Short mmCIF file of C-alpha atoms in Angstrom, two decimals:
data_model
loop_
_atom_site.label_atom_id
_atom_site.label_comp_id
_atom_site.label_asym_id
_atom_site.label_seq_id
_atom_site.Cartn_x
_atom_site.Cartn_y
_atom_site.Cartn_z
CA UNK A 1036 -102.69 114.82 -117.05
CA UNK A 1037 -104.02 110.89 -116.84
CA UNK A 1038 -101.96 108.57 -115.24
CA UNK A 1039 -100.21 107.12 -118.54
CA UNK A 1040 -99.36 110.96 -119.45
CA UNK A 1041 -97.74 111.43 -115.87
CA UNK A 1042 -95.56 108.00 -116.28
CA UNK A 1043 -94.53 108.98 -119.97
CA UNK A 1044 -93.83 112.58 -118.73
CA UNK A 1045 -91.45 112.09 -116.11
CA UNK A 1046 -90.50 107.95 -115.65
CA UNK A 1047 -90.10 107.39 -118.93
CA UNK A 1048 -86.24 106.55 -120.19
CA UNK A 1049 -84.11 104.52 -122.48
CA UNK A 1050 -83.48 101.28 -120.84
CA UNK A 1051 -80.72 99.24 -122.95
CA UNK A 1052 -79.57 97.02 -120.66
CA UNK A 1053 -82.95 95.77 -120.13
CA UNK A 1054 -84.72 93.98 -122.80
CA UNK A 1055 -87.70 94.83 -121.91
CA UNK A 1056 -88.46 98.04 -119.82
CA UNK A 1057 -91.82 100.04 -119.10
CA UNK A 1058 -94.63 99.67 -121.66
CA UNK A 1059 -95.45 96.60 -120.62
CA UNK A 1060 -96.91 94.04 -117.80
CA UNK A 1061 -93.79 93.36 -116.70
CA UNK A 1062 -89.89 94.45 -117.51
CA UNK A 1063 -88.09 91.49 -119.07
CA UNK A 1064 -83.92 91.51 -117.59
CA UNK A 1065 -81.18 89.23 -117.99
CA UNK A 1066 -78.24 88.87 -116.26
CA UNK A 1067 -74.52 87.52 -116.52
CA UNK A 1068 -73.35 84.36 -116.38
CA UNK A 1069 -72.26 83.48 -112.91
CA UNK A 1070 -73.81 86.01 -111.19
CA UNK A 1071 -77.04 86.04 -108.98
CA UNK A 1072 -79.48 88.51 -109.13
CA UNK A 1073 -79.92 90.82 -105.98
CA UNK A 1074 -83.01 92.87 -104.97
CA UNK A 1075 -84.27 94.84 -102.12
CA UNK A 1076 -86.84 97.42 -101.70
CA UNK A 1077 -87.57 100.03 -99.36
CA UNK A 1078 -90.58 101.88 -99.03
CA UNK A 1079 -90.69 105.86 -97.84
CA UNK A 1080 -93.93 107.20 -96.16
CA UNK A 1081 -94.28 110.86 -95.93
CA UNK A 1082 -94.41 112.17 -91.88
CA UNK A 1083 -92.54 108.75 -91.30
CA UNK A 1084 -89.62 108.25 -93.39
CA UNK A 1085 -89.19 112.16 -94.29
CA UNK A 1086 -90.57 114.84 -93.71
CA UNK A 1087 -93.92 116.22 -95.55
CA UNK A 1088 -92.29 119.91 -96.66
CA UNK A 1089 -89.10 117.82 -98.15
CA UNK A 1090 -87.66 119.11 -101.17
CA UNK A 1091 -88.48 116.72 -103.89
CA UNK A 1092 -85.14 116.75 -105.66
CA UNK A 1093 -83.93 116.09 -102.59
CA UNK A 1094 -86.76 113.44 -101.99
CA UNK A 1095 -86.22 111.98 -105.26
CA UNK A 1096 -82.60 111.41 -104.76
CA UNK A 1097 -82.76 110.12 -101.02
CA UNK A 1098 -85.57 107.13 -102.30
CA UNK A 1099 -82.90 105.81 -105.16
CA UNK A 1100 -79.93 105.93 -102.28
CA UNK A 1101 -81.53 103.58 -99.72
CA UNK A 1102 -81.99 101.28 -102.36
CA UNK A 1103 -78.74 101.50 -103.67
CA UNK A 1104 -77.14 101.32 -100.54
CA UNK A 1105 -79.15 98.37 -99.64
CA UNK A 1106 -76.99 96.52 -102.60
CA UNK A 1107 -73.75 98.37 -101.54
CA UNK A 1108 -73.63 96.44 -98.37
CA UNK A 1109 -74.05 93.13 -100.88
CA UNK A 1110 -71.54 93.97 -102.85
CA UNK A 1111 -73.78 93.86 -105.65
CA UNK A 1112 -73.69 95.98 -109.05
CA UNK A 1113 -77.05 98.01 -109.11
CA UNK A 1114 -78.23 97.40 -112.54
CA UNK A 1115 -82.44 97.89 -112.66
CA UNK A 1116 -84.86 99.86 -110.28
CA UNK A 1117 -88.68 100.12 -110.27
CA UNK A 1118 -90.84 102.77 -108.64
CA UNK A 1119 -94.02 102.42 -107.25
CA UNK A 1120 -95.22 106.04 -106.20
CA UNK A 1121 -99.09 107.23 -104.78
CA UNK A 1122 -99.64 110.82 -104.78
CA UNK A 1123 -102.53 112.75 -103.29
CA UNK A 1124 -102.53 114.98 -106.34
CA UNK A 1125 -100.88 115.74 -109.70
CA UNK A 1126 -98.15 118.10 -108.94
CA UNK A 1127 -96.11 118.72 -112.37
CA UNK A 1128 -93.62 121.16 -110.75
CA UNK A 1129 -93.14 118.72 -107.51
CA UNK A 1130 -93.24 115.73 -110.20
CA UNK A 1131 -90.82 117.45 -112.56
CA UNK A 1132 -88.06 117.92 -109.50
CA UNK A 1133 -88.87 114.62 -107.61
CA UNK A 1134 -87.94 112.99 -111.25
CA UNK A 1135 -84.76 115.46 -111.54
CA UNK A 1136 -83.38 113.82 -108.66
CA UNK A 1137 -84.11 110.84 -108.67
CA UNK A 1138 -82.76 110.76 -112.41
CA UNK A 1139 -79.57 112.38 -111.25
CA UNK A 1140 -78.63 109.47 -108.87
CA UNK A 1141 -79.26 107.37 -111.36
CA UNK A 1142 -77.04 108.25 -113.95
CA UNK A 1143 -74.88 108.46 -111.42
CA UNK A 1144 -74.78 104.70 -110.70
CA UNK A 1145 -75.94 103.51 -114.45
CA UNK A 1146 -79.25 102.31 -113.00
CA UNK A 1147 -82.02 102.42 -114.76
CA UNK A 1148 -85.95 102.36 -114.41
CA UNK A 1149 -88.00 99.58 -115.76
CA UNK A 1150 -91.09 100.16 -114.45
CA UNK A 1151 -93.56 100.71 -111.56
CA UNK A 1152 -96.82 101.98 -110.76
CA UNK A 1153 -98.78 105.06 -109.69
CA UNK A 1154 -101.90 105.86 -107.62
CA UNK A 1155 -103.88 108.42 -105.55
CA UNK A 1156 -103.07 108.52 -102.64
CA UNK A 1157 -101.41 109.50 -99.03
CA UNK A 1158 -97.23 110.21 -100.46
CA UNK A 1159 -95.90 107.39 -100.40
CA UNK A 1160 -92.40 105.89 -102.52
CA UNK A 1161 -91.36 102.08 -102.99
CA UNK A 1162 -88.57 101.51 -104.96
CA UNK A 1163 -87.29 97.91 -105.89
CA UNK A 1164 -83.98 98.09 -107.01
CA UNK A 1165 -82.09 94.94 -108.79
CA UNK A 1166 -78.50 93.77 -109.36
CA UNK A 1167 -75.90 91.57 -109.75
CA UNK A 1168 -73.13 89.87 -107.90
CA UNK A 1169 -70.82 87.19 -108.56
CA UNK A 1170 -72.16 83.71 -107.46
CA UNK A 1171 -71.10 82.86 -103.65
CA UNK A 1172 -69.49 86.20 -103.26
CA UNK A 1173 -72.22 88.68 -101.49
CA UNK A 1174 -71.33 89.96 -98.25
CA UNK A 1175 -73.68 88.39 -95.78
CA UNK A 1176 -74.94 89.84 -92.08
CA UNK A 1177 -74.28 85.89 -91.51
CA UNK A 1178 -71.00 85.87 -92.19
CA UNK A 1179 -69.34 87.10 -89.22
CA UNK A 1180 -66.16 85.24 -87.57
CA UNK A 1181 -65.10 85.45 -84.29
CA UNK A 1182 -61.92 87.88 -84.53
CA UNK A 1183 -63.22 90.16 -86.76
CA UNK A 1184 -62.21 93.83 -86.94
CA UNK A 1185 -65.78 95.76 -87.28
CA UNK A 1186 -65.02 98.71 -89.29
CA UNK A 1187 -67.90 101.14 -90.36
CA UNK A 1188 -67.37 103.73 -93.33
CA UNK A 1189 -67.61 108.07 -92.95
CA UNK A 1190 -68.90 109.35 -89.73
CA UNK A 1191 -71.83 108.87 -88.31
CA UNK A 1192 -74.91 110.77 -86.64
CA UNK A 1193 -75.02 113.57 -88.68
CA UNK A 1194 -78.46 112.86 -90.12
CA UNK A 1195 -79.81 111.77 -86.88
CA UNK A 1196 -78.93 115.70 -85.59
CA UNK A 1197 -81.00 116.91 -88.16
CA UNK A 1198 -84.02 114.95 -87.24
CA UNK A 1199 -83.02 116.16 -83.46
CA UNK A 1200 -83.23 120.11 -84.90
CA UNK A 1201 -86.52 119.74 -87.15
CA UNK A 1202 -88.11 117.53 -83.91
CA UNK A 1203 -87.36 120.00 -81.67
CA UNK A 1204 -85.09 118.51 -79.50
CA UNK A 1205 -81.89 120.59 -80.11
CA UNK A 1206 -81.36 123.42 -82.00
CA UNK A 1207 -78.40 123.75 -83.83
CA UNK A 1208 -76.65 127.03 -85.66
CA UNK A 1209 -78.48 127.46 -89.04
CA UNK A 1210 -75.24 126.52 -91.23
CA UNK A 1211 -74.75 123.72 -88.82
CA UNK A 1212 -78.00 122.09 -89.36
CA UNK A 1213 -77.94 122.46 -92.85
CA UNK A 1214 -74.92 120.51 -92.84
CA UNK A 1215 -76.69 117.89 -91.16
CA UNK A 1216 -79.89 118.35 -93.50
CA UNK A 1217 -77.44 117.57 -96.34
CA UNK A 1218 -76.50 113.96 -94.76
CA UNK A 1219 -80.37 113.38 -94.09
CA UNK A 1220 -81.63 114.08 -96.82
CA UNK A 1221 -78.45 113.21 -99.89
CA UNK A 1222 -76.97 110.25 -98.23
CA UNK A 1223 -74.41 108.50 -100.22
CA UNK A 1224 -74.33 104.64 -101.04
CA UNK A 1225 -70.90 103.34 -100.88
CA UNK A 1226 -71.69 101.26 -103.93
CA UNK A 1227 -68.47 101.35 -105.47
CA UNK A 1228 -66.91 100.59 -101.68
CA UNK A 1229 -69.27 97.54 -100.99
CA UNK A 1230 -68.18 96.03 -104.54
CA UNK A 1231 -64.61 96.96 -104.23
CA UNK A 1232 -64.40 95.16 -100.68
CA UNK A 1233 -66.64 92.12 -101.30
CA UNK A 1234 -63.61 89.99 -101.41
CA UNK A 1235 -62.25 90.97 -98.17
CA UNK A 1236 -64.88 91.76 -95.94
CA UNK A 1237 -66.96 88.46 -94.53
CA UNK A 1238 -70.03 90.46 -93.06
CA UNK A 1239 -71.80 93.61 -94.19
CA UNK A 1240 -74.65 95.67 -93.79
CA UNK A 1241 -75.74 99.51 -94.38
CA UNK A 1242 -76.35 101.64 -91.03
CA UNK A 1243 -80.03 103.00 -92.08
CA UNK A 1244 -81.50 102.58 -88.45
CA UNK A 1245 -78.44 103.32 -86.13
CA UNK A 1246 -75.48 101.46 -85.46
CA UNK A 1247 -76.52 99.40 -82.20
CA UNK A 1248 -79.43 98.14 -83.55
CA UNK A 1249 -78.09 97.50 -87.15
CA UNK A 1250 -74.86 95.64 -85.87
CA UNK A 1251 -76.97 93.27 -83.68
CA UNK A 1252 -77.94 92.16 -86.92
CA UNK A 1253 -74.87 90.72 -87.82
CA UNK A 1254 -74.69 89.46 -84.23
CA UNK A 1255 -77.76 87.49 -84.38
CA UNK A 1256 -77.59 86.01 -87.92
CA UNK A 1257 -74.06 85.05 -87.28
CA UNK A 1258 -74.23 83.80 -83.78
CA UNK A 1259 -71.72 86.19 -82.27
CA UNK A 1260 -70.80 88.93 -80.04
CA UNK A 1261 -69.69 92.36 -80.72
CA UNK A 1262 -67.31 94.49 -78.74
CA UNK A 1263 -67.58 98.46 -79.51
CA UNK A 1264 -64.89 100.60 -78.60
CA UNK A 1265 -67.39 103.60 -78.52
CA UNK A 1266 -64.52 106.58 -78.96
CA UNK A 1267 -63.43 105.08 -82.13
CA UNK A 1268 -66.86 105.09 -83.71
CA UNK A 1269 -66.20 108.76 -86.02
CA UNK A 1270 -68.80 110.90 -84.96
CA UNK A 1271 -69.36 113.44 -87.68
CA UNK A 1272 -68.09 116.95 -87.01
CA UNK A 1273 -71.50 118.68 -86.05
CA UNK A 1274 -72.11 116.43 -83.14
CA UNK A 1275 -70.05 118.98 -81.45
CA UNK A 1276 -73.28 121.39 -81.57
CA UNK A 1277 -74.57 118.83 -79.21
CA UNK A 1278 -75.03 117.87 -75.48
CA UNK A 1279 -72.67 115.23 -75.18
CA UNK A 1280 -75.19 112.51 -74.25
CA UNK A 1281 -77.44 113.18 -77.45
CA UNK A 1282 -74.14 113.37 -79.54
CA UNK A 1283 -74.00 109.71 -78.10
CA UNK A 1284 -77.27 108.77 -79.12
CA UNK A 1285 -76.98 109.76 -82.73
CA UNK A 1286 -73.48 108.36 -83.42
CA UNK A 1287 -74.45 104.96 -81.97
CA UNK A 1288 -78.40 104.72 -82.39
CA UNK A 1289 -79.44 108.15 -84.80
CA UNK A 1290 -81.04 106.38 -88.55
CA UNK A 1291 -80.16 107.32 -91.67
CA UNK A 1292 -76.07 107.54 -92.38
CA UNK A 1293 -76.39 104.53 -94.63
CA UNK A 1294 -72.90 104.24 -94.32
CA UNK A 1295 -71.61 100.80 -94.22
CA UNK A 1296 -71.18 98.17 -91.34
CA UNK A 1297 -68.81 95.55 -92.10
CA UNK A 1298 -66.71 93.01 -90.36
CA UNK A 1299 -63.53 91.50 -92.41
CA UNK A 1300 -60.00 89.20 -90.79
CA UNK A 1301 -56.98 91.38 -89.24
CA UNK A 1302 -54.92 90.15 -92.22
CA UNK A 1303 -57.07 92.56 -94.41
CA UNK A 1304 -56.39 95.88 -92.72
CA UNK A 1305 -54.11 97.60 -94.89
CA UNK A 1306 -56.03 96.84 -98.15
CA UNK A 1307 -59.35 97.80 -96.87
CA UNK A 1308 -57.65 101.36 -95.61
CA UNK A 1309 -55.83 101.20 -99.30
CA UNK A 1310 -59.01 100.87 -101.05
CA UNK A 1311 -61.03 103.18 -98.85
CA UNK A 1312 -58.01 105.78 -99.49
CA UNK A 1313 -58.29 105.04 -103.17
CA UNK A 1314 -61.76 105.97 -102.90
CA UNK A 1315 -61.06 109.59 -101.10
CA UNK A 1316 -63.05 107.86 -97.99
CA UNK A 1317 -62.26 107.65 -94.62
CA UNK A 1318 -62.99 104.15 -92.67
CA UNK A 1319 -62.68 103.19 -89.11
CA UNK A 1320 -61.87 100.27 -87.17
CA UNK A 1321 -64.38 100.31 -84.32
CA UNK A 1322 -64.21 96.76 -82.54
CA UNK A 1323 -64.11 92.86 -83.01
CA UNK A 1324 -66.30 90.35 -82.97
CA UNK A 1325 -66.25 87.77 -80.10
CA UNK A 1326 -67.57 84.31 -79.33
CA UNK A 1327 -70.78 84.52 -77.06
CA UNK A 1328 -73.10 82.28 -75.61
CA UNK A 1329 -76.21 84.82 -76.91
CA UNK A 1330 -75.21 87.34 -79.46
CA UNK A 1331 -74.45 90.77 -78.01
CA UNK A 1332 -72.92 94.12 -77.91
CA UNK A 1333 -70.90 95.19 -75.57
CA UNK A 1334 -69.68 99.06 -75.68
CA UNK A 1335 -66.52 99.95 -73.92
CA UNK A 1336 -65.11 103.40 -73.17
CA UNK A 1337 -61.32 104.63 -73.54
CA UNK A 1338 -60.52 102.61 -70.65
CA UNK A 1339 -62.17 99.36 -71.49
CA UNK A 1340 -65.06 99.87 -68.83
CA UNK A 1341 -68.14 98.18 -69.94
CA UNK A 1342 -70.98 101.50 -70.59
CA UNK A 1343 -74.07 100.80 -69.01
CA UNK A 1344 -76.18 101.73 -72.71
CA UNK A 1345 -79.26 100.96 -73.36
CA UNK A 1346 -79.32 102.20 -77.09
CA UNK A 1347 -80.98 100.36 -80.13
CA UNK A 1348 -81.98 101.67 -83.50
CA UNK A 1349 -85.02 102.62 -85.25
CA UNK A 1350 -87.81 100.39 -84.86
CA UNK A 1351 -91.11 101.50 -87.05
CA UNK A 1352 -93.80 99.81 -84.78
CA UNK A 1353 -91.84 100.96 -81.68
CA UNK A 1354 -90.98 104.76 -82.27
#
Protein backbone atom coordinates (compact mmCIF):
# COMPACT_ATOMS: atom_id res chain seq x y z
CA UNK A 1 0.00 0.00 0.00
CA UNK A 2 1.65 3.53 -1.44
CA UNK A 3 0.91 6.48 0.27
CA UNK A 4 -2.09 7.67 -2.08
CA UNK A 5 -3.67 4.01 -1.48
CA UNK A 6 -3.31 4.52 2.43
CA UNK A 7 -5.05 8.22 2.21
CA UNK A 8 -7.88 6.86 -0.19
CA UNK A 9 -8.22 3.76 2.12
CA UNK A 10 -8.90 5.20 5.32
CA UNK A 11 -9.08 9.46 5.09
CA UNK A 12 -11.01 9.52 2.34
CA UNK A 13 -14.87 10.93 2.85
CA UNK A 14 -17.64 12.95 1.37
CA UNK A 15 -17.03 16.48 2.23
CA UNK A 16 -20.26 18.67 1.20
CA UNK A 17 -19.87 21.45 3.11
CA UNK A 18 -16.57 22.01 1.66
CA UNK A 19 -16.20 22.89 -1.88
CA UNK A 20 -13.28 21.59 -2.29
CA UNK A 21 -11.91 18.70 -0.04
CA UNK A 22 -8.86 16.18 -0.48
CA UNK A 23 -7.69 15.49 -4.05
CA UNK A 24 -6.16 18.44 -4.34
CA UNK A 25 -3.23 21.08 -3.28
CA UNK A 26 -5.29 22.60 -1.08
CA UNK A 27 -9.16 22.24 0.32
CA UNK A 28 -11.19 25.21 -0.92
CA UNK A 29 -14.03 26.34 2.28
CA UNK A 30 -16.36 29.05 2.62
CA UNK A 31 -17.97 30.33 5.36
CA UNK A 32 -21.17 32.38 6.52
CA UNK A 33 -21.78 35.69 6.37
CA UNK A 34 -20.90 37.37 9.59
CA UNK A 35 -18.95 34.90 10.97
CA UNK A 36 -15.07 34.57 11.37
CA UNK A 37 -13.31 31.65 10.74
CA UNK A 38 -11.58 29.87 13.80
CA UNK A 39 -8.63 27.42 13.75
CA UNK A 40 -6.32 25.74 16.08
CA UNK A 41 -4.16 22.79 15.90
CA UNK A 42 -2.63 20.53 18.22
CA UNK A 43 -0.06 18.16 17.58
CA UNK A 44 0.22 14.52 19.56
CA UNK A 45 3.72 12.83 19.82
CA UNK A 46 3.76 9.27 20.79
CA UNK A 47 5.77 8.69 24.51
CA UNK A 48 4.80 12.47 24.99
CA UNK A 49 1.29 13.22 24.44
CA UNK A 50 0.07 9.40 24.88
CA UNK A 51 1.28 6.63 25.43
CA UNK A 52 3.10 4.26 22.66
CA UNK A 53 0.76 0.88 23.42
CA UNK A 54 -2.51 3.31 23.10
CA UNK A 55 -5.40 1.86 21.54
CA UNK A 56 -5.81 3.50 18.24
CA UNK A 57 -9.57 3.89 18.30
CA UNK A 58 -9.01 5.31 21.29
CA UNK A 59 -6.00 7.36 19.81
CA UNK A 60 -7.96 8.31 16.91
CA UNK A 61 -10.76 9.72 18.87
CA UNK A 62 -8.62 11.57 21.63
CA UNK A 63 -6.54 13.63 18.47
CA UNK A 64 -10.13 14.97 16.96
CA UNK A 65 -11.25 15.99 20.80
CA UNK A 66 -8.36 18.34 21.63
CA UNK A 67 -9.05 20.00 18.59
CA UNK A 68 -12.52 20.26 19.04
CA UNK A 69 -12.32 21.32 22.39
CA UNK A 70 -9.84 23.89 21.47
CA UNK A 71 -12.98 25.61 19.48
CA UNK A 72 -15.42 24.71 22.36
CA UNK A 73 -13.75 27.14 24.61
CA UNK A 74 -14.30 29.80 21.43
CA UNK A 75 -17.53 29.18 21.15
CA UNK A 76 -17.00 28.33 17.70
CA UNK A 77 -19.00 25.72 15.41
CA UNK A 78 -16.35 23.04 14.32
CA UNK A 79 -16.99 22.78 10.71
CA UNK A 80 -13.48 21.38 8.78
CA UNK A 81 -10.41 19.38 10.18
CA UNK A 82 -7.15 18.31 8.48
CA UNK A 83 -4.74 15.58 9.54
CA UNK A 84 -1.28 15.48 9.15
CA UNK A 85 -0.08 11.92 10.42
CA UNK A 86 3.82 10.19 10.13
CA UNK A 87 3.93 6.63 10.79
CA UNK A 88 6.98 4.41 11.21
CA UNK A 89 5.22 1.74 9.20
CA UNK A 90 2.03 0.78 7.31
CA UNK A 91 -0.17 -0.77 9.83
CA UNK A 92 -3.70 -1.52 8.02
CA UNK A 93 -5.28 -3.05 11.18
CA UNK A 94 -3.83 -0.04 13.52
CA UNK A 95 -4.78 2.34 10.43
CA UNK A 96 -8.21 0.80 9.99
CA UNK A 97 -9.10 1.47 13.99
CA UNK A 98 -7.13 4.79 14.37
CA UNK A 99 -9.58 5.93 11.29
CA UNK A 100 -12.72 4.19 13.16
CA UNK A 101 -12.29 6.56 15.82
CA UNK A 102 -11.36 9.27 14.71
CA UNK A 103 -14.39 8.98 12.14
CA UNK A 104 -16.71 8.31 15.02
CA UNK A 105 -16.03 11.73 16.72
CA UNK A 106 -16.53 13.17 13.78
CA UNK A 107 -19.82 12.35 12.84
CA UNK A 108 -20.43 13.05 16.04
CA UNK A 109 -19.77 16.82 15.74
CA UNK A 110 -20.53 17.07 11.71
CA UNK A 111 -16.84 17.76 11.10
CA UNK A 112 -15.35 16.75 8.35
CA UNK A 113 -11.79 16.02 6.81
CA UNK A 114 -10.43 18.03 4.00
CA UNK A 115 -7.18 17.03 3.82
CA UNK A 116 -3.66 16.47 5.27
CA UNK A 117 -0.58 14.69 4.77
CA UNK A 118 1.33 11.50 5.55
CA UNK A 119 4.96 10.41 6.07
CA UNK A 120 7.44 7.89 7.56
CA UNK A 121 8.19 8.47 10.43
CA UNK A 122 8.47 8.51 14.50
CA UNK A 123 4.09 8.48 15.42
CA UNK A 124 3.26 11.48 15.36
CA UNK A 125 -0.65 13.31 14.81
CA UNK A 126 -1.39 17.11 13.91
CA UNK A 127 -4.72 17.92 13.39
CA UNK A 128 -5.92 21.49 12.27
CA UNK A 129 -9.35 21.84 12.91
CA UNK A 130 -11.54 24.96 11.46
CA UNK A 131 -14.79 26.76 12.34
CA UNK A 132 -17.00 29.37 12.66
CA UNK A 133 -18.28 31.91 15.07
CA UNK A 134 -20.32 34.87 14.89
CA UNK A 135 -18.27 38.12 14.32
CA UNK A 136 -17.18 39.82 17.82
CA UNK A 137 -18.71 37.02 19.75
CA UNK A 138 -15.73 34.36 20.63
CA UNK A 139 -15.00 33.89 24.12
CA UNK A 140 -11.59 35.31 24.72
CA UNK A 141 -8.80 34.30 27.64
CA UNK A 142 -8.67 38.33 27.42
CA UNK A 143 -11.84 38.94 28.36
CA UNK A 144 -11.90 38.62 31.96
CA UNK A 145 -13.61 41.38 34.36
CA UNK A 146 -12.91 41.98 37.68
CA UNK A 147 -16.01 40.28 39.58
CA UNK A 148 -16.24 37.43 37.67
CA UNK A 149 -17.57 34.09 38.93
CA UNK A 150 -14.86 31.40 37.48
CA UNK A 151 -16.82 28.38 36.88
CA UNK A 152 -15.13 25.24 35.27
CA UNK A 153 -17.34 22.35 33.66
CA UNK A 154 -17.38 18.20 34.98
CA UNK A 155 -14.79 17.25 37.44
CA UNK A 156 -11.51 17.33 37.16
CA UNK A 157 -8.22 15.12 37.63
CA UNK A 158 -9.44 12.06 36.58
CA UNK A 159 -7.13 11.75 33.57
CA UNK A 160 -4.24 13.07 35.42
CA UNK A 161 -4.75 9.70 37.93
CA UNK A 162 -4.37 7.65 35.10
CA UNK A 163 -1.13 9.05 33.97
CA UNK A 164 -0.21 8.75 37.95
CA UNK A 165 -1.15 4.67 37.64
CA UNK A 166 0.59 3.93 34.12
CA UNK A 167 3.80 6.27 35.57
CA UNK A 168 4.03 4.45 38.45
CA UNK A 169 3.31 6.75 40.96
CA UNK A 170 0.05 5.32 42.46
CA UNK A 171 -1.64 2.39 41.82
CA UNK A 172 -5.14 2.39 41.73
CA UNK A 173 -7.89 -0.70 41.83
CA UNK A 174 -8.06 -2.10 38.22
CA UNK A 175 -11.84 -0.87 37.63
CA UNK A 176 -10.77 2.34 39.18
CA UNK A 177 -8.09 3.11 36.80
CA UNK A 178 -9.92 2.17 33.97
CA UNK A 179 -12.31 4.69 34.88
CA UNK A 180 -9.68 7.12 34.81
CA UNK A 181 -8.15 5.58 31.45
CA UNK A 182 -11.60 6.37 29.98
CA UNK A 183 -11.25 10.31 30.83
CA UNK A 184 -7.53 10.15 29.46
CA UNK A 185 -7.88 8.74 26.73
CA UNK A 186 -12.07 9.73 25.39
CA UNK A 187 -12.21 13.17 26.72
CA UNK A 188 -15.23 15.06 25.77
CA UNK A 189 -15.32 18.64 24.12
CA UNK A 190 -18.06 20.66 25.52
CA UNK A 191 -18.69 21.96 22.03
CA UNK A 192 -22.24 22.30 22.25
CA UNK A 193 -21.60 24.02 25.98
CA UNK A 194 -18.92 26.57 24.70
CA UNK A 195 -21.48 27.64 21.80
CA UNK A 196 -24.49 27.57 23.96
CA UNK A 197 -22.70 29.95 26.60
CA UNK A 198 -20.78 32.29 24.25
CA UNK A 199 -23.23 34.97 25.03
CA UNK A 200 -22.87 34.88 28.65
CA UNK A 201 -19.57 33.94 29.53
CA UNK A 202 -16.74 36.91 28.91
CA UNK A 203 -13.58 34.58 29.25
CA UNK A 204 -12.94 30.98 28.27
CA UNK A 205 -10.50 28.46 27.82
CA UNK A 206 -10.24 24.43 27.80
CA UNK A 207 -8.26 22.83 30.90
CA UNK A 208 -5.76 20.56 28.66
CA UNK A 209 -2.63 21.27 30.94
CA UNK A 210 -4.18 21.62 34.52
CA UNK A 211 -6.20 24.16 35.98
CA UNK A 212 -3.46 26.48 37.73
CA UNK A 213 -1.51 26.84 34.92
CA UNK A 214 -4.40 27.11 32.32
CA UNK A 215 -6.34 29.81 34.43
CA UNK A 216 -3.20 32.02 34.70
CA UNK A 217 -3.87 32.31 31.22
CA UNK A 218 -6.81 34.20 31.51
CA UNK A 219 -5.04 36.08 34.31
CA UNK A 220 -2.28 37.29 32.26
CA UNK A 221 -4.04 38.13 28.96
CA UNK A 222 -6.66 39.92 30.89
CA UNK A 223 -4.63 41.69 33.46
CA UNK A 224 -6.28 40.19 36.52
CA UNK A 225 -6.23 38.14 39.53
CA UNK A 226 -7.87 34.97 40.35
CA UNK A 227 -9.15 33.77 43.69
CA UNK A 228 -9.70 29.77 43.92
CA UNK A 229 -11.78 28.45 46.49
CA UNK A 230 -9.89 25.04 46.17
CA UNK A 231 -12.88 22.72 47.89
CA UNK A 232 -15.25 23.84 45.32
CA UNK A 233 -13.10 22.82 42.40
CA UNK A 234 -15.19 19.04 41.69
CA UNK A 235 -12.65 16.61 41.93
CA UNK A 236 -13.79 13.57 40.01
CA UNK A 237 -14.90 10.59 42.07
CA UNK A 238 -11.66 8.36 41.75
CA UNK A 239 -9.45 10.90 43.35
CA UNK A 240 -10.63 9.17 46.40
CA UNK A 241 -8.17 6.15 45.42
CA UNK A 242 -5.62 8.74 46.16
CA UNK A 243 -3.25 10.21 48.87
CA UNK A 244 -4.86 13.31 49.54
CA UNK A 245 -1.95 15.55 48.45
CA UNK A 246 -1.69 13.86 44.87
CA UNK A 247 -5.59 14.02 44.68
CA UNK A 248 -4.62 17.82 45.02
CA UNK A 249 -2.22 17.84 42.41
CA UNK A 250 -4.38 16.33 39.73
CA UNK A 251 -7.60 18.31 40.41
CA UNK A 252 -5.69 21.62 40.31
CA UNK A 253 -2.49 20.93 38.07
CA UNK A 254 -3.14 16.99 36.42
CA UNK A 255 -3.47 17.70 32.05
CA UNK A 256 -5.88 16.45 30.05
CA UNK A 257 -9.78 16.98 31.40
CA UNK A 258 -10.32 19.43 28.57
CA UNK A 259 -13.13 20.51 30.38
CA UNK A 260 -13.85 24.10 30.18
CA UNK A 261 -12.51 27.22 32.15
CA UNK A 262 -14.66 30.12 31.93
CA UNK A 263 -15.33 33.32 33.73
CA UNK A 264 -18.94 35.09 33.08
CA UNK A 265 -20.93 38.34 35.50
CA UNK A 266 -22.97 37.17 38.77
CA UNK A 267 -26.11 38.27 36.89
CA UNK A 268 -25.60 35.12 34.66
CA UNK A 269 -25.68 32.36 37.26
CA UNK A 270 -28.90 30.82 36.91
CA UNK A 271 -28.80 30.58 33.07
CA UNK A 272 -25.41 29.16 32.85
CA UNK A 273 -26.59 26.32 35.63
CA UNK A 274 -29.99 26.22 33.30
CA UNK A 275 -28.10 25.56 30.26
CA UNK A 276 -25.50 23.28 31.77
CA UNK A 277 -28.69 21.32 33.30
CA UNK A 278 -30.20 21.34 29.86
CA UNK A 279 -27.18 19.75 28.72
CA UNK A 280 -27.26 16.73 31.50
CA UNK A 281 -23.81 18.51 32.77
CA UNK A 282 -22.78 19.46 35.94
CA UNK A 283 -20.82 23.00 36.36
CA UNK A 284 -19.20 24.61 39.27
CA UNK A 285 -18.63 27.93 40.54
CA UNK A 286 -15.05 27.85 41.81
CA UNK A 287 -13.94 31.60 42.48
CA UNK A 288 -13.87 35.29 41.13
CA UNK A 289 -11.71 37.24 39.50
CA UNK A 290 -10.05 40.23 41.30
CA UNK A 291 -8.18 43.40 40.45
CA UNK A 292 -4.31 42.91 40.95
CA UNK A 293 -1.36 44.81 40.52
CA UNK A 294 0.41 41.47 38.63
CA UNK A 295 -1.99 38.83 37.58
CA UNK A 296 -2.26 35.94 40.04
CA UNK A 297 -3.87 33.07 41.69
CA UNK A 298 -4.54 32.88 44.89
CA UNK A 299 -6.04 29.40 46.35
CA UNK A 300 -7.97 29.54 49.54
CA UNK A 301 -9.15 26.65 51.71
CA UNK A 302 -12.72 26.21 53.48
CA UNK A 303 -11.75 28.83 55.77
CA UNK A 304 -10.43 31.45 53.46
CA UNK A 305 -6.66 30.81 54.51
CA UNK A 306 -4.39 31.58 51.71
CA UNK A 307 -2.62 27.67 50.69
CA UNK A 308 0.90 27.95 50.42
CA UNK A 309 0.77 25.96 46.54
CA UNK A 310 3.16 25.92 44.36
CA UNK A 311 1.22 24.07 41.49
CA UNK A 312 1.31 24.96 37.67
CA UNK A 313 0.35 22.90 34.68
CA UNK A 314 1.98 21.03 32.03
CA UNK A 315 4.80 22.64 30.50
CA UNK A 316 6.44 20.49 27.39
CA UNK A 317 10.05 21.93 27.64
CA UNK A 318 9.81 21.79 31.47
CA UNK A 319 8.38 18.21 32.34
Amino acid sequence: MNEFDLIRQYFTRPTPRADLGIGDDAALLSISAGNQLAVSTDMLVAGRHFFPDADPERLGHKCLAVNLSDLAAMGAKPSWFTLSIALPEVNEEWLAAFSRGIFALANEHQVELVGGDTTRGPLTIAIQIAGEVPRGQAMLRSGAKTDDDIWVSGPLGGAAAAVMHRSGRVTLPQDVFKQCDLRLDLPQPRVAFGQAIAHLAHAALDISDGLAGDLRHICNRSHCGAVVFVDQVPPAEQLIHLPAELALEAKLAGGDDYELCFTAPVSARNKLQKIAAEQGMAISRIGQIVATTQPSIQFLDTQNQALALTLGGFDHFRT
